[in-house]
Coordinates of C-alpha atoms in Angstrom, one line a residue:
M1 CA 0.0 0.0 0.0
R2 CA 1.4 3.3 -1.0
A3 CA 1.2 6.7 0.7
N4 CA -1.6 9.1 -0.2
P5 CA -0.7 11.7 -2.9
C6 CA 1.2 14.7 -1.7
H7 CA -0.8 17.8 -1.2
I8 CA 1.3 20.9 -1.8
L9 CA -0.1 23.4 0.6
P10 CA 2.3 26.2 1.3
T11 CA 1.2 29.3 3.1
D12 CA -1.3 31.5 1.2
F13 CA 1.2 33.2 -1.2
P14 CA 0.3 36.5 -2.8
S15 CA 0.0 36.8 -6.5
P16 CA 3.4 37.6 -8.2
I17 CA 1.7 40.8 -9.4
K18 CA 1.3 41.9 -5.8
L19 CA 4.7 40.9 -4.5
P20 CA 6.3 43.4 -2.2
R21 CA 8.8 45.7 -3.7
F22 CA 11.9 43.6 -2.8
H23 CA 10.4 40.6 -4.5
R24 CA 9.5 42.3 -7.8
I25 CA 11.4 41.4 -11.0
P26 CA 14.3 43.8 -11.7
S27 CA 15.2 44.9 -15.2
P28 CA 17.1 42.3 -17.3
A29 CA 20.3 44.3 -16.9
K30 CA 20.2 43.8 -13.1
I31 CA 19.4 40.1 -13.1
K32 CA 22.2 38.2 -11.3
I33 CA 22.7 34.5 -11.6
P34 CA 23.1 32.7 -8.2
R35 CA 26.6 31.5 -7.8
V36 CA 27.2 27.8 -6.9
A37 CA 29.8 27.7 -4.1
S38 CA 29.6 23.9 -3.8
I39 CA 32.5 21.5 -3.6
S40 CA 30.0 18.8 -4.7
T41 CA 27.6 20.1 -7.2
P42 CA 24.6 17.8 -7.7
D43 CA 24.6 15.6 -10.7
S44 CA 22.4 16.9 -13.5
T45 CA 20.6 13.6 -13.6
S46 CA 19.1 14.4 -10.2
H47 CA 17.2 17.3 -11.7
A48 CA 13.6 16.8 -12.7
P49 CA 12.8 17.4 -16.5
G50 CA 12.5 21.0 -17.3
H51 CA 14.7 22.2 -14.4
T52 CA 18.1 22.3 -16.2
A53 CA 18.1 26.1 -16.3
L54 CA 17.3 26.7 -12.6
E55 CA 20.4 28.7 -12.0
T56 CA 19.4 31.3 -14.5
V57 CA 16.3 32.4 -12.7
D58 CA 16.3 35.9 -11.2
D59 CA 17.5 35.5 -7.6
S60 CA 15.0 38.0 -6.0
V61 CA 12.0 36.1 -7.3
A62 CA 13.5 32.7 -6.9
S63 CA 14.6 33.4 -3.4
F64 CA 11.1 34.3 -2.3
W65 CA 9.6 31.1 -3.7
D66 CA 12.5 28.9 -2.6
Y67 CA 12.0 30.2 1.0
Q68 CA 8.2 29.5 0.9
F69 CA 8.7 25.9 -0.5
L70 CA 11.1 25.1 2.3
F71 CA 8.0 25.2 4.5
V72 CA 5.5 23.3 2.3
S73 CA 3.0 21.1 4.1
Q74 CA 3.4 17.3 3.6
R75 CA 0.2 15.5 4.4
S76 CA 1.3 12.0 3.2
E77 CA 2.6 9.4 5.6
T78 CA 4.4 6.1 4.7
A79 CA 2.3 3.0 5.0
E80 CA 5.5 0.9 4.8
A81 CA 9.2 1.6 4.5
E82 CA 10.5 2.8 1.1
T83 CA 13.9 2.0 -0.1
L84 CA 15.8 5.1 -1.1
R85 CA 17.6 5.3 -4.5
V86 CA 21.4 6.1 -4.4
I87 CA 22.0 8.8 -7.0
D88 CA 25.6 9.7 -6.0
G89 CA 28.4 7.6 -4.5
A90 CA 27.6 4.6 -2.4
I91 CA 26.8 3.6 1.2
P92 CA 30.3 2.8 2.6
S93 CA 31.0 -0.7 3.7
D94 CA 31.9 0.3 7.3
F95 CA 28.8 2.4 7.9
P96 CA 27.3 1.2 11.2
S97 CA 23.7 0.0 11.1
G98 CA 21.2 2.2 12.8
T99 CA 18.5 4.8 12.3
Y100 CA 18.7 8.6 11.8
Y101 CA 15.5 10.2 13.2
L102 CA 14.6 13.7 12.2
T103 CA 11.7 15.6 13.6
G104 CA 10.1 18.9 12.8
P105 CA 6.9 20.4 11.6
G106 CA 5.0 18.8 8.8
L107 CA 1.8 20.9 8.4
F108 CA 1.5 24.7 8.1
A109 CA -1.9 25.2 6.6
D110 CA -5.4 23.7 7.2
D111 CA -8.4 23.5 4.9
H112 CA -10.2 26.5 6.4
G113 CA -7.9 29.4 5.8
S114 CA -5.6 29.2 8.8
T115 CA -1.8 29.0 8.7
V116 CA 0.5 28.4 11.7
H117 CA 4.0 29.4 12.6
P118 CA 6.6 26.7 11.8
L119 CA 7.1 26.2 15.6
D120 CA 3.4 25.4 15.9
G121 CA 3.4 22.9 13.0
H122 CA 2.3 19.3 13.9
G123 CA 5.3 17.0 14.5
Y124 CA 6.3 14.9 11.5
L125 CA 8.9 12.2 12.4
R126 CA 11.2 11.0 9.6
A127 CA 13.3 7.9 10.0
F128 CA 16.2 6.8 7.8
R129 CA 17.0 3.2 8.6
I130 CA 20.5 2.4 7.4
D131 CA 21.5 -1.2 7.0
G132 CA 25.3 -1.4 7.1
V133 CA 25.3 -5.0 5.8
S134 CA 23.0 -4.7 2.8
R135 CA 24.0 -1.1 2.4
E136 CA 20.4 0.0 1.9
V137 CA 18.5 2.9 3.4
K138 CA 14.8 2.6 4.1
F139 CA 12.7 5.7 4.8
M140 CA 9.5 6.1 6.8
A141 CA 7.6 9.2 7.9
R142 CA 4.6 9.5 10.2
Y143 CA 2.8 12.3 12.1
V144 CA 3.1 12.2 15.9
K145 CA -0.5 11.5 17.0
T146 CA -0.7 14.0 19.8
E147 CA -3.9 15.0 21.4
A148 CA -4.0 18.2 19.3
Q149 CA -3.3 16.3 16.1
A150 CA -6.1 13.9 16.8
E151 CA -8.5 16.8 17.3
E152 CA -7.4 18.8 14.3
H153 CA -7.1 15.9 11.7
D154 CA -9.9 13.8 10.2
P155 CA -8.2 10.6 9.0
E156 CA -11.2 9.5 6.9
T157 CA -11.0 12.6 4.6
N158 CA -7.3 13.5 5.4
S159 CA -8.6 17.0 6.1
W160 CA -7.4 19.4 8.8
R161 CA -9.0 22.2 10.8
F162 CA -6.8 24.1 13.3
T163 CA -8.6 24.6 16.6
H164 CA -5.5 25.2 18.8
R165 CA -3.9 28.6 18.6
G166 CA -0.5 27.5 19.7
P167 CA 2.0 30.0 21.3
F168 CA 3.2 31.5 18.0
S169 CA 0.2 31.6 15.7
V170 CA -3.0 33.4 15.0
L171 CA -5.9 31.5 13.4
K172 CA -8.0 32.9 10.6
G173 CA -10.4 30.0 10.1
G174 CA -10.7 29.0 13.7
K175 CA -11.8 30.6 17.0
R176 CA -9.8 33.6 18.0
L177 CA -11.4 35.5 20.8
G178 CA -11.6 33.5 23.9
N179 CA -9.6 30.6 22.5
V180 CA -7.6 29.2 25.4
K181 CA -6.1 26.3 23.5
V182 CA -2.6 27.8 23.7
M183 CA -0.4 25.0 24.8
K184 CA -0.5 23.0 21.5
N185 CA 1.9 20.2 22.2
V186 CA 2.9 19.2 18.7
A187 CA 6.0 17.2 19.6
N188 CA 8.0 18.7 16.8
T189 CA 11.3 20.0 18.2
S190 CA 13.6 17.2 19.1
V191 CA 13.8 13.4 19.1
L192 CA 15.6 11.0 21.5
R193 CA 16.1 7.3 21.7
W194 CA 17.0 6.3 25.3
G195 CA 16.4 3.4 27.6
G196 CA 14.6 1.4 24.9
K197 CA 12.2 4.3 24.2
L198 CA 11.8 6.6 21.2
L199 CA 10.5 10.0 22.2
C200 CA 9.5 13.2 20.4
L201 CA 9.8 16.3 22.5
W202 CA 8.4 19.8 22.4
E203 CA 9.1 23.0 24.3
G204 CA 6.5 22.9 27.0
G205 CA 4.9 19.5 27.6
D206 CA 5.3 15.8 27.9
P207 CA 7.2 14.0 25.2
Y208 CA 5.3 11.4 23.1
E209 CA 6.5 7.9 22.9
I210 CA 6.9 6.3 19.4
E211 CA 7.1 2.7 18.4
P212 CA 10.5 2.5 16.6
G213 CA 9.6 -0.1 14.0
T214 CA 6.3 1.4 12.7
L215 CA 6.5 5.0 14.0
D216 CA 3.1 4.5 15.5
T217 CA 2.4 6.9 18.5
T218 CA 2.2 5.0 21.8
G219 CA 1.1 8.1 23.8
R220 CA 2.4 10.6 26.3
F221 CA 5.5 9.6 28.3
D222 CA 5.6 10.9 31.8
M223 CA 9.2 11.9 32.4
I224 CA 8.8 14.4 35.2
D225 CA 5.4 14.3 36.9
G226 CA 6.3 11.1 38.7
C227 CA 9.6 12.6 39.7
D228 CA 7.8 15.7 41.0
S229 CA 4.9 13.9 42.8
L230 CA 6.5 14.9 46.1
M231 CA 7.3 18.4 44.8
D232 CA 7.6 21.0 47.5
N233 CA 4.4 23.1 47.4
R234 CA 5.7 25.6 49.8
S235 CA 4.0 29.0 50.2
N236 CA 6.1 31.7 51.6
C237 CA 3.5 34.3 52.5
G238 CA 6.3 36.9 52.9
D239 CA 7.3 36.6 49.3
P240 CA 4.9 38.4 47.0
W241 CA 6.1 36.3 44.0
D242 CA 5.2 33.1 45.8
I243 CA 1.7 34.5 46.4
A244 CA 1.5 35.5 42.7
A245 CA 2.6 32.0 41.7
G246 CA 0.0 30.4 43.9
L247 CA -2.7 32.5 42.1
L248 CA -1.4 31.8 38.6
K249 CA -1.0 28.1 38.8
P250 CA -4.7 27.1 39.0
I251 CA -5.4 29.5 36.1
L252 CA -2.7 28.3 33.9
H253 CA -3.4 24.7 34.5
G254 CA -7.2 24.8 34.8
V255 CA -8.0 27.3 32.0
F256 CA -5.0 27.1 29.6
K257 CA -4.2 23.4 30.4
M258 CA -0.5 24.2 31.0
P259 CA 1.4 21.5 33.0
P260 CA 2.8 22.7 36.3
K261 CA 6.3 22.1 34.9
R262 CA 7.3 22.5 31.3
L263 CA 9.9 20.0 30.0
L264 CA 12.4 21.7 27.7
S265 CA 13.0 20.1 24.4
H266 CA 16.8 20.1 24.6
Y267 CA 18.4 17.3 26.6
K268 CA 22.0 16.3 27.2
I269 CA 23.8 13.0 27.2
D270 CA 26.8 12.7 29.4
A271 CA 29.2 10.4 27.5
K272 CA 31.4 9.8 30.6
S273 CA 28.7 8.6 33.0
H274 CA 26.2 7.4 30.4
R275 CA 23.5 9.6 31.8
L276 CA 20.6 11.4 30.2
I277 CA 20.0 14.9 31.6
T278 CA 16.8 16.9 31.1
T279 CA 15.4 20.1 32.6
S280 CA 12.1 21.7 33.2
C281 CA 10.8 25.1 34.3
N282 CA 7.6 26.1 36.1
A283 CA 4.6 27.2 34.0
E284 CA 4.1 30.5 35.9
D285 CA 7.7 31.5 35.3
M286 CA 6.7 33.0 31.9
L287 CA 4.8 35.7 33.7
L288 CA 7.0 36.3 36.8
P289 CA 10.4 38.0 37.3
R290 CA 11.9 34.8 38.6
S291 CA 12.7 31.3 37.1
N292 CA 12.6 27.8 38.6
F293 CA 14.6 25.2 36.8
T294 CA 14.6 21.5 37.8
F295 CA 17.3 19.1 36.4
Y296 CA 16.8 15.4 36.2
E297 CA 19.5 12.7 35.6
Y298 CA 18.6 9.2 34.4
D299 CA 20.6 6.1 33.9
E300 CA 20.5 4.0 30.7
N301 CA 17.3 2.3 31.9
F302 CA 15.5 5.5 32.5
K303 CA 15.9 5.2 36.3
L304 CA 15.9 8.6 38.0
L305 CA 19.3 9.1 39.7
Q306 CA 19.0 12.6 40.9
R307 CA 16.8 15.7 40.8
Q308 CA 17.7 19.3 41.7
E309 CA 15.7 22.5 41.6
F310 CA 17.1 26.0 41.4
N311 CA 15.2 29.3 41.9
I312 CA 16.8 32.1 39.9
P313 CA 15.8 35.7 40.6
D314 CA 15.5 36.7 37.0
H315 CA 12.9 36.5 34.2
L316 CA 14.4 34.0 31.7
M317 CA 13.4 32.0 28.7
I318 CA 15.8 29.0 28.1
H319 CA 15.7 26.9 25.0
D320 CA 19.1 25.2 25.2
W321 CA 21.7 24.9 28.0
A322 CA 25.0 23.2 28.8
F323 CA 26.6 20.9 31.4
T324 CA 30.1 20.0 32.5
D325 CA 31.4 17.4 35.1
T326 CA 30.4 19.7 38.0
H327 CA 27.9 22.3 36.6
Y328 CA 24.7 22.9 34.8
I329 CA 25.1 26.1 32.8
L330 CA 22.3 28.5 31.9
F331 CA 22.7 31.5 29.7
A332 CA 20.3 34.1 30.9
N333 CA 18.1 34.9 28.0
R334 CA 16.3 37.7 29.7
I335 CA 12.7 38.5 28.9
K336 CA 9.9 40.8 30.3
L337 CA 6.2 41.0 30.2
D338 CA 4.7 43.1 27.4
V339 CA 1.5 44.6 28.7
I340 CA 0.2 45.8 25.3
G341 CA 1.1 42.6 23.6
S342 CA -0.6 40.6 26.4
M343 CA -3.9 42.4 25.8
A344 CA -3.7 41.9 22.1
A345 CA -2.8 38.2 22.6
V346 CA -5.7 37.6 25.0
C347 CA -8.1 39.1 22.4
G348 CA -6.8 36.8 19.8
L349 CA -5.3 39.6 17.6
F350 CA -1.7 38.6 18.2
P351 CA 0.0 35.3 19.0
M352 CA 0.2 34.5 22.7
I353 CA 4.0 34.8 22.6
S354 CA 3.3 38.5 22.1
A355 CA 2.8 38.7 25.9
L356 CA 6.6 38.4 26.2
S357 CA 9.5 40.4 24.7
V358 CA 13.2 40.2 25.0
N359 CA 14.8 42.4 27.7
P360 CA 18.1 43.9 26.4
S361 CA 18.6 46.2 29.4
K362 CA 22.0 44.8 30.3
S363 CA 25.2 45.2 28.3
T364 CA 26.5 41.9 29.7
S365 CA 25.2 38.4 29.6
P366 CA 24.6 36.7 32.9
I367 CA 25.6 33.0 33.0
Y368 CA 24.5 30.9 35.9
L369 CA 26.8 28.1 37.0
L370 CA 24.6 25.7 38.9
P371 CA 26.3 23.0 41.1
R372 CA 25.6 19.6 39.6
F373 CA 26.7 17.7 42.7
P374 CA 26.5 20.2 45.6
G375 CA 27.6 17.7 48.2
K376 CA 30.9 17.0 46.3
S377 CA 31.8 20.6 45.6
S378 CA 34.7 22.2 47.4
S379 CA 33.8 25.6 46.2
N380 CA 32.0 28.2 48.3
R381 CA 30.6 29.9 45.2
N382 CA 27.1 31.4 45.5
W383 CA 25.4 30.0 42.4
R384 CA 22.7 32.7 42.6
V385 CA 25.3 35.2 41.5
P386 CA 25.9 34.8 37.8
V387 CA 29.1 35.3 35.8
E388 CA 28.7 38.4 33.7
A389 CA 30.1 37.7 30.2
P390 CA 31.3 40.8 28.5
S391 CA 28.8 40.7 25.6
S392 CA 25.0 41.0 25.3
M393 CA 23.9 37.8 23.6
W394 CA 20.8 35.6 23.2
L395 CA 21.8 31.9 23.3
L396 CA 20.3 29.7 20.7
H397 CA 22.0 26.3 20.7
V398 CA 25.0 24.7 22.5
G399 CA 27.4 22.4 20.7
N400 CA 29.5 21.3 23.8
A401 CA 30.9 22.5 27.1
Y402 CA 33.7 21.1 29.2
E403 CA 35.9 22.0 32.2
A404 CA 39.5 21.5 33.3
K405 CA 41.1 22.1 36.7
D406 CA 44.7 22.9 37.2
V407 CA 47.0 21.9 40.1
N408 CA 46.0 24.9 42.1
G409 CA 42.3 24.2 41.9
N410 CA 41.5 26.8 39.4
L411 CA 38.7 25.8 37.0
Q412 CA 38.4 26.8 33.3
I413 CA 35.1 26.2 31.6
Q414 CA 34.7 26.4 27.8
I415 CA 31.4 26.5 25.9
H416 CA 30.8 26.3 22.2
A417 CA 27.5 27.7 21.2
S418 CA 25.4 29.7 18.7
I419 CA 24.1 33.1 19.7
C420 CA 22.4 36.1 18.2
S421 CA 21.7 39.7 19.1
Y422 CA 18.8 40.8 21.4
Q423 CA 18.2 43.6 18.8
W424 CA 17.4 41.0 16.1
F425 CA 15.6 38.2 18.1
N426 CA 11.9 38.6 17.9
F427 CA 9.4 35.9 19.2
K428 CA 6.7 36.9 16.8
K429 CA 8.8 37.1 13.6
L430 CA 10.9 34.0 13.8
F431 CA 11.2 32.4 10.3
G432 CA 9.5 35.6 9.0
Y433 CA 6.0 34.4 10.0
D434 CA 3.3 36.9 9.3
W435 CA -0.1 35.9 10.6
Q436 CA -1.8 38.9 8.9
N437 CA -1.1 37.9 5.2
N438 CA -0.3 34.2 5.6
K439 CA 3.2 34.3 4.2
L440 CA 6.8 34.0 5.3
D441 CA 9.0 37.0 4.8
P442 CA 12.6 35.9 4.1
S443 CA 14.0 39.3 4.8
I444 CA 13.5 38.8 8.6
M445 CA 16.1 36.1 8.5
N446 CA 18.3 38.0 6.0
V447 CA 19.0 41.3 7.6
K448 CA 21.0 43.4 5.1
E449 CA 22.7 45.9 7.5
G450 CA 24.8 44.4 10.2
G451 CA 23.6 40.8 9.6
D452 CA 26.9 39.3 10.7
E453 CA 26.5 41.0 14.1
L454 CA 22.8 40.4 14.6
L455 CA 22.1 37.0 13.2
P456 CA 23.1 33.6 14.6
R457 CA 26.8 32.9 14.8
L458 CA 29.2 30.7 16.6
V459 CA 31.1 31.8 19.7
Q460 CA 33.5 30.3 22.3
V461 CA 32.9 31.3 25.9
Y462 CA 35.7 31.1 28.5
I463 CA 35.0 31.2 32.2
N464 CA 37.9 31.1 34.7
L465 CA 37.2 30.4 38.4
D466 CA 39.7 30.3 41.2
A467 CA 39.7 27.6 43.8
D468 CA 37.1 29.5 45.8
G469 CA 34.8 29.7 42.9
T470 CA 35.3 33.4 42.3
C471 CA 35.2 34.4 38.6
Q472 CA 38.6 35.7 37.6
K473 CA 37.9 36.2 33.9
S474 CA 35.2 35.6 31.3
S475 CA 35.3 36.2 27.6
V476 CA 33.3 35.7 24.4
E477 CA 35.1 35.2 21.1
P478 CA 34.0 34.2 17.6
L479 CA 34.7 30.5 17.1
N480 CA 37.8 30.3 14.9
Q481 CA 36.9 33.8 13.8
W482 CA 34.2 32.3 11.6
S483 CA 31.8 35.3 11.1
K484 CA 29.1 33.9 8.7
T485 CA 25.6 33.2 9.9
T486 CA 25.7 29.8 11.5
D487 CA 23.6 27.6 13.8
F488 CA 23.0 24.0 14.9
P489 CA 26.5 23.3 16.3
V490 CA 27.2 19.6 16.9
I491 CA 30.1 17.4 17.8
N492 CA 30.9 13.7 17.9
P493 CA 28.5 12.6 20.7
D494 CA 31.1 10.3 22.2
F495 CA 32.9 13.5 23.3
S496 CA 29.9 15.2 24.9
G497 CA 31.1 16.9 28.1
N498 CA 34.7 16.2 27.2
K499 CA 37.3 18.4 25.5
N500 CA 36.6 18.4 21.8
K501 CA 38.7 19.3 18.8
Y502 CA 36.0 19.7 16.1
V503 CA 32.7 21.5 15.8
Y504 CA 30.3 21.0 12.9
A505 CA 27.4 23.3 12.1
A506 CA 25.0 24.5 9.4
S507 CA 26.1 27.8 7.8
S508 CA 25.6 30.0 4.8
S509 CA 27.9 30.5 1.8
G510 CA 26.4 33.9 1.2
S511 CA 26.0 33.1 -2.5
R512 CA 22.4 34.2 -2.7
Q513 CA 21.9 38.0 -3.0
T514 CA 18.4 37.9 -1.5
L515 CA 19.1 35.0 0.9
P516 CA 22.6 35.7 2.1
H517 CA 22.2 34.3 5.6
F518 CA 19.3 31.8 5.8
P519 CA 18.3 29.1 4.9
F520 CA 21.6 27.4 5.3
D521 CA 23.4 25.8 2.4
T522 CA 26.8 24.9 3.9
V523 CA 28.3 22.4 6.4
V524 CA 31.2 24.0 8.2
K525 CA 33.9 22.1 10.1
L526 CA 35.9 24.1 12.6
D527 CA 39.2 22.6 13.9
L528 CA 39.7 24.2 17.3
S529 CA 43.4 23.0 17.5
D530 CA 44.7 24.9 14.5
K531 CA 41.8 27.4 14.0
S532 CA 41.2 26.1 10.5
I533 CA 37.8 26.2 8.8
H534 CA 36.6 23.7 6.1
T535 CA 33.3 23.8 4.3
W536 CA 31.0 21.8 2.0
T537 CA 28.3 23.5 0.1
V538 CA 25.2 22.2 -1.8
G539 CA 24.3 23.4 -5.2
A540 CA 22.2 26.4 -6.3
R541 CA 18.7 26.8 -4.8
R542 CA 19.4 23.9 -2.4
F543 CA 19.5 24.1 1.4
I544 CA 20.4 22.0 4.4
G545 CA 19.3 21.4 8.0
E546 CA 21.2 20.4 11.1
P547 CA 24.1 18.0 10.6
I548 CA 24.4 14.8 12.7
F549 CA 27.6 13.0 13.5
V550 CA 27.7 9.2 13.3
S551 CA 30.7 8.0 15.3
N552 CA 32.6 5.0 14.0
G553 CA 36.1 4.8 15.4
R554 CA 38.4 6.0 18.1
E555 CA 39.5 9.3 16.6
E556 CA 37.2 12.3 17.1
D557 CA 36.5 12.7 13.4
D558 CA 36.2 8.9 12.7
G559 CA 32.7 8.4 11.3
Y560 CA 30.3 10.2 9.0
L561 CA 28.1 13.3 8.9
L562 CA 24.4 13.0 7.9
V563 CA 22.5 16.0 6.7
V564 CA 19.3 16.5 4.7
E565 CA 19.5 18.4 1.5
Y566 CA 16.3 20.3 0.4
A567 CA 16.2 20.9 -3.3
V568 CA 13.3 23.3 -3.0
A569 CA 13.2 24.4 -6.7
I570 CA 12.3 20.9 -7.8
Q571 CA 10.7 19.9 -4.5
R572 CA 12.9 17.0 -3.6
C573 CA 14.8 15.9 -0.5
Y574 CA 18.0 14.0 -0.3
L575 CA 19.9 12.2 2.5
V576 CA 23.5 13.2 2.2
I577 CA 26.4 11.3 3.8
L578 CA 29.7 13.2 4.2
N579 CA 33.2 12.2 5.2
P580 CA 34.1 14.5 8.1
K581 CA 37.8 14.1 7.4
R582 CA 37.3 15.3 3.8
I583 CA 35.2 18.4 4.4
G584 CA 36.6 21.1 2.2
K585 CA 37.9 18.6 -0.3
A586 CA 36.4 17.6 -3.6
D587 CA 35.6 14.0 -2.4
A588 CA 33.8 15.0 0.8
L589 CA 30.5 13.6 -0.5
V590 CA 30.2 9.9 0.2
A591 CA 26.6 9.3 -0.9
R592 CA 23.4 11.1 -1.8
L593 CA 20.1 9.3 -1.6
E594 CA 16.8 10.5 -3.1
V595 CA 13.6 10.6 -1.1
P596 CA 10.5 9.8 -3.4
K597 CA 9.0 13.0 -4.6
H598 CA 5.5 12.2 -3.1
L599 CA 7.2 12.1 0.3
N600 CA 9.2 15.4 -0.1
F601 CA 9.1 17.0 3.4
P602 CA 9.6 20.5 4.9
L603 CA 12.6 21.7 6.9
G604 CA 13.4 19.5 9.9
F605 CA 14.5 20.9 13.3
H606 CA 16.6 18.4 15.3
G607 CA 17.7 14.8 14.8
F608 CA 19.2 11.8 16.6
W609 CA 21.4 8.9 15.5
A610 CA 20.5 5.6 17.2
K611 CA 23.0 2.9 16.5
D612 CA 21.8 -0.7 16.5
I613 CA 22.7 -2.5 19.7

């Protein structure tokens, strides 16, 4: 049985005649052909008929449509696994058997005139099963059957009607005023296989468990409620914020169906101790000038080993974080309540996230070093006092962090991460979402003036503590002086929490005049030992997502990189295998495999490699 036909349902694009000024066709004399900056240009045989002249299309018009088609809804699901066709290279004989899971949104438009922000799109789990013996790759893709998905999707007619607002969207075809269905758990942000369970996570609710063989949804998986069943329900009458929290909790839970604690979608795996580390925050923290974070550590059988809670006197929104042998590390992404935005959000005129805005009031970035094992620490450091890094930055994603102690007890912590500017980061406009005209504006992600300073980029953060825990120095530097827009830093997972030599990330070649920064089209490898930089770039009008490292040896760069290539102009997706040691060389490409066109899928967010045991 084959999958249902693909329904191409992008956001409601305006007619080309009504394109905004920066999308209009320039005079022929000003037309510029996009430059291909790729080491491995796709074979012409991979182009669909009629697309041999794609590179001659005017970049301003092509860029607009390329950006839209990166977020095209895919309604089809696989009824059974499909074998992918190898169109370049071959699966190497030493490739380990396992599965590459990739999650992200699959649906952006319903059948009643509503579109949603990419962060509110229903979770669409993709699985690339790689058999190292037969050297075949089988592909499956299924929607995560969350409670919201079951309510909004009619499986008989394969039709959709959005009823949940979600935090980032405004509905046109659904109820707006008085719609309290805000916490739309779409399980679309990250994926994890741990303790025999496959989980899809979202920023603000329980993960959903998936059956690995069929990708059927088993149901919600309780990771923290059981751990917090004996949660301290203290009520300090002398603290006005405790009183406010006590008043907010029943409203947020009873009316808006928010769980008492929101599990964050980013987790960490400690390669040394073979532990899974997750964190949650309290629901009411979004509205109060304080933040409560609870960290949980599990063994390989999902047994809870420890739980710690920290109350931080600042209004924070954390998406990703770091850990070392002795610390949990939180970069204080500071926010504040937006009164006007809150009123518009409650009325259904603006997304609910409009109730919050970034708080760029400090010229430094507070970094909280929270003791991972308080009883074992010899330091007298007060963890409530943050380290003030000499740069105002909003943290996006962490590649790795590690620490080293010298003979005198001084501790140096290094963190590799992607950050952006407070002046650019805007909750309501991420990905260029515009709820008023149902389109995505690529210019939001492609700032022309000062883009290298405003948009996502890689940094290396140093923190030096003396034996008493006093901060002697902190610094923030561009990682290897690489200044191009870059995000999704990853490393060989076997070195997580340890000193690493290499960082890989998704970056931009800057070859597109109208899309110089995003979407990404380049895999960058940064060698931290000699500060060298090596890149591999896809062809014209093609993009990539987050790279994933597949470890296969003792050396740090022994293995392979997996990345999905999105050939948006011909609406095709490819699984690409790269040799990390050859990034920057003509033979970096190991293999490219083609996903069937009827299963072409939109941009994914985060992935996970699960090696067969």
